[in-house]
C-alpha positions as CSV (number, residue, x, y, z in Angstrom):
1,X,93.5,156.1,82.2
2,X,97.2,157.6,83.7
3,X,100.1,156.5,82.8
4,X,100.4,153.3,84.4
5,X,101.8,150.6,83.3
6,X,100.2,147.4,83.8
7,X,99.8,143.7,82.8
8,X,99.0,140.3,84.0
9,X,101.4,140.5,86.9
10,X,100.8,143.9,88.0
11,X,97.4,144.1,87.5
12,X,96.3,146.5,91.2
13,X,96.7,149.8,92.5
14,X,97.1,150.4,95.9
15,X,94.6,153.7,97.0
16,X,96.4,155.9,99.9
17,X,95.1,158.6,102.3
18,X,96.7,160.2,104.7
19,X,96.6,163.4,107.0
20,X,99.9,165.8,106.4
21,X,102.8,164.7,108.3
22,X,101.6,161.5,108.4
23,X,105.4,159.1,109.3
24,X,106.5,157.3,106.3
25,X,106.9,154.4,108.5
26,X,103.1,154.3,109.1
27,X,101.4,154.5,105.7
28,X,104.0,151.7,104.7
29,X,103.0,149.7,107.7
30,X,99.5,150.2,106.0
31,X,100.2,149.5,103.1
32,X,101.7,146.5,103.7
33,X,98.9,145.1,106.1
34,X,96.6,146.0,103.1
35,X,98.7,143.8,100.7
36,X,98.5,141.1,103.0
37,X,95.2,140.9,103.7
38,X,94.5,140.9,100.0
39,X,97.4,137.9,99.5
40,X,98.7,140.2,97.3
41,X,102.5,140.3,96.6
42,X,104.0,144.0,95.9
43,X,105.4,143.1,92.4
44,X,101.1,142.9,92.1
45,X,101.1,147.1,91.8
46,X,101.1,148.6,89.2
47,X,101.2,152.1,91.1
48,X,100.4,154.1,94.6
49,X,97.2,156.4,94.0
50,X,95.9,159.7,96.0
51,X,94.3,162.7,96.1
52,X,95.9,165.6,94.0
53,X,96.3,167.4,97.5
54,X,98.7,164.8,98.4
55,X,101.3,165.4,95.9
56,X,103.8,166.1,97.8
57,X,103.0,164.2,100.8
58,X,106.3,162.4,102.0
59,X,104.8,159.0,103.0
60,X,103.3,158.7,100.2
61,X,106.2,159.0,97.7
62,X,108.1,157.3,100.3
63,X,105.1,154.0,99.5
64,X,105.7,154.3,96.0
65,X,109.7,154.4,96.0
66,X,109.2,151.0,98.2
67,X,107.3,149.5,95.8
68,X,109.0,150.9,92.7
69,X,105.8,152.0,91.1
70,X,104.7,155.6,89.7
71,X,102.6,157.6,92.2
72,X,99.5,159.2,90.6
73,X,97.3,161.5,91.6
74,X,93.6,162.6,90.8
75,X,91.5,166.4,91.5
76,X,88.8,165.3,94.1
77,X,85.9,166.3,91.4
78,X,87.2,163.1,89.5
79,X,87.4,161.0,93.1
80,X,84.1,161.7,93.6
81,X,83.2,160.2,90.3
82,X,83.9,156.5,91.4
83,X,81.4,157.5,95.0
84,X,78.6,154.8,93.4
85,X,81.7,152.0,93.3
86,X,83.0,152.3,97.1
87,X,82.6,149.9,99.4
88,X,82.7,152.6,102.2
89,X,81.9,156.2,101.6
90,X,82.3,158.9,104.2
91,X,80.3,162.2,104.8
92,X,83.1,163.6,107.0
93,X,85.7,163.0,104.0
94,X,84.0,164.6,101.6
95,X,83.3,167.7,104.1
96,X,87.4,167.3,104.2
97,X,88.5,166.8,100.7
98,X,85.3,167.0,98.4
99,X,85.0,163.4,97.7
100,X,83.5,160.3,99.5
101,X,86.7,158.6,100.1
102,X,90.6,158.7,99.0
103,X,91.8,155.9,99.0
104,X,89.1,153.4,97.5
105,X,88.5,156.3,94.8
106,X,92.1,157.0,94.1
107,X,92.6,152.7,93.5
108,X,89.6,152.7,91.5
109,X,90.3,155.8,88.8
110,X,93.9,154.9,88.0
111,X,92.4,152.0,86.7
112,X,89.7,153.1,84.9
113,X,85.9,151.7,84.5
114,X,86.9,147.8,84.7
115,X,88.5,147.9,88.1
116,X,87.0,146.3,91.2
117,X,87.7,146.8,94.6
118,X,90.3,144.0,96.2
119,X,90.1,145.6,99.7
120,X,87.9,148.0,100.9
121,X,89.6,150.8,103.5
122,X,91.6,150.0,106.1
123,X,93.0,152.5,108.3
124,X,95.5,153.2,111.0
125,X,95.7,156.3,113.2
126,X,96.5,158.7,110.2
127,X,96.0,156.6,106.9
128,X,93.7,154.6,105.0
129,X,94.4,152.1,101.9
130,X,92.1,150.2,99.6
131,X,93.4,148.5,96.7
132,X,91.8,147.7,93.6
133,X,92.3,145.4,90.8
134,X,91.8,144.9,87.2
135,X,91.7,142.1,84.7
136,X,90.5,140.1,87.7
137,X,88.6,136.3,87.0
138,X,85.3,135.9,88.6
139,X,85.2,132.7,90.8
């Protein structure tokens, strides 16, 4: 587990790809279409995850400033770890990055073993989000 801070009202993790350059103003426009097609609020987040390689990545940090949540980031060996979990895996990403997805993966290991997909990828031209939960009920 990071250091993320979580409880009963920010109980998800929104999971962001991008390619380099990618406008701030589109991976928020993602992100946001991902939190509404999930009917989740953004005082839900706990944080913004990626892949170590996106550190720096502009849009990114720009997502998480929005949101006022940490960004965190994980080494594609331990993205790879959560390939059994995802709801849509990718050949042509791990050729990329060396991992079977970014964002699903990213959601997935900030929260650690218990989490469960909320929304499976979405993309736009240059960005993908997923956003997983924790502490969820089962209906």
């Amino acid at each position: 587990m990071n250091d993320i801070s979580f409880d009963r009202a920010r109980c998800h993790v929104l999971g962001l790809g991008c390619e380099r350059g990618t406008p701030a103003a589109e991976v928020l426009a993602l992100a946001i279409e991902a939190l509404d097609a999930a009917g989740i609020a953004g005082a839900e987040l706990a944080a913004v995850a990626s892949i170590e390689s996106r550190r720096e990545e502009a849009a990114i940090l720009a997502v998480a400033a929005h949101f006022s949540v940490p960004a965190v980031f994980f080494d594609a060996p331990r993205l790879e770890e959560e390939t059994p979990r995802l709801k849509n895996p990718s050949e042509i990403v791990f050729i990329s990055v060396g991992c079977h997805g970014v964002a699903e993966s990213a959601a997935l290991a900030a929260l650690g073993a218990d989490a469960e997909l909320v929304l499976g990828k979405i993309k736009s031209a240059h960005a993908t989000a997923a956003i997983a939960g924790i502490g969820l009920q089962k209906t």
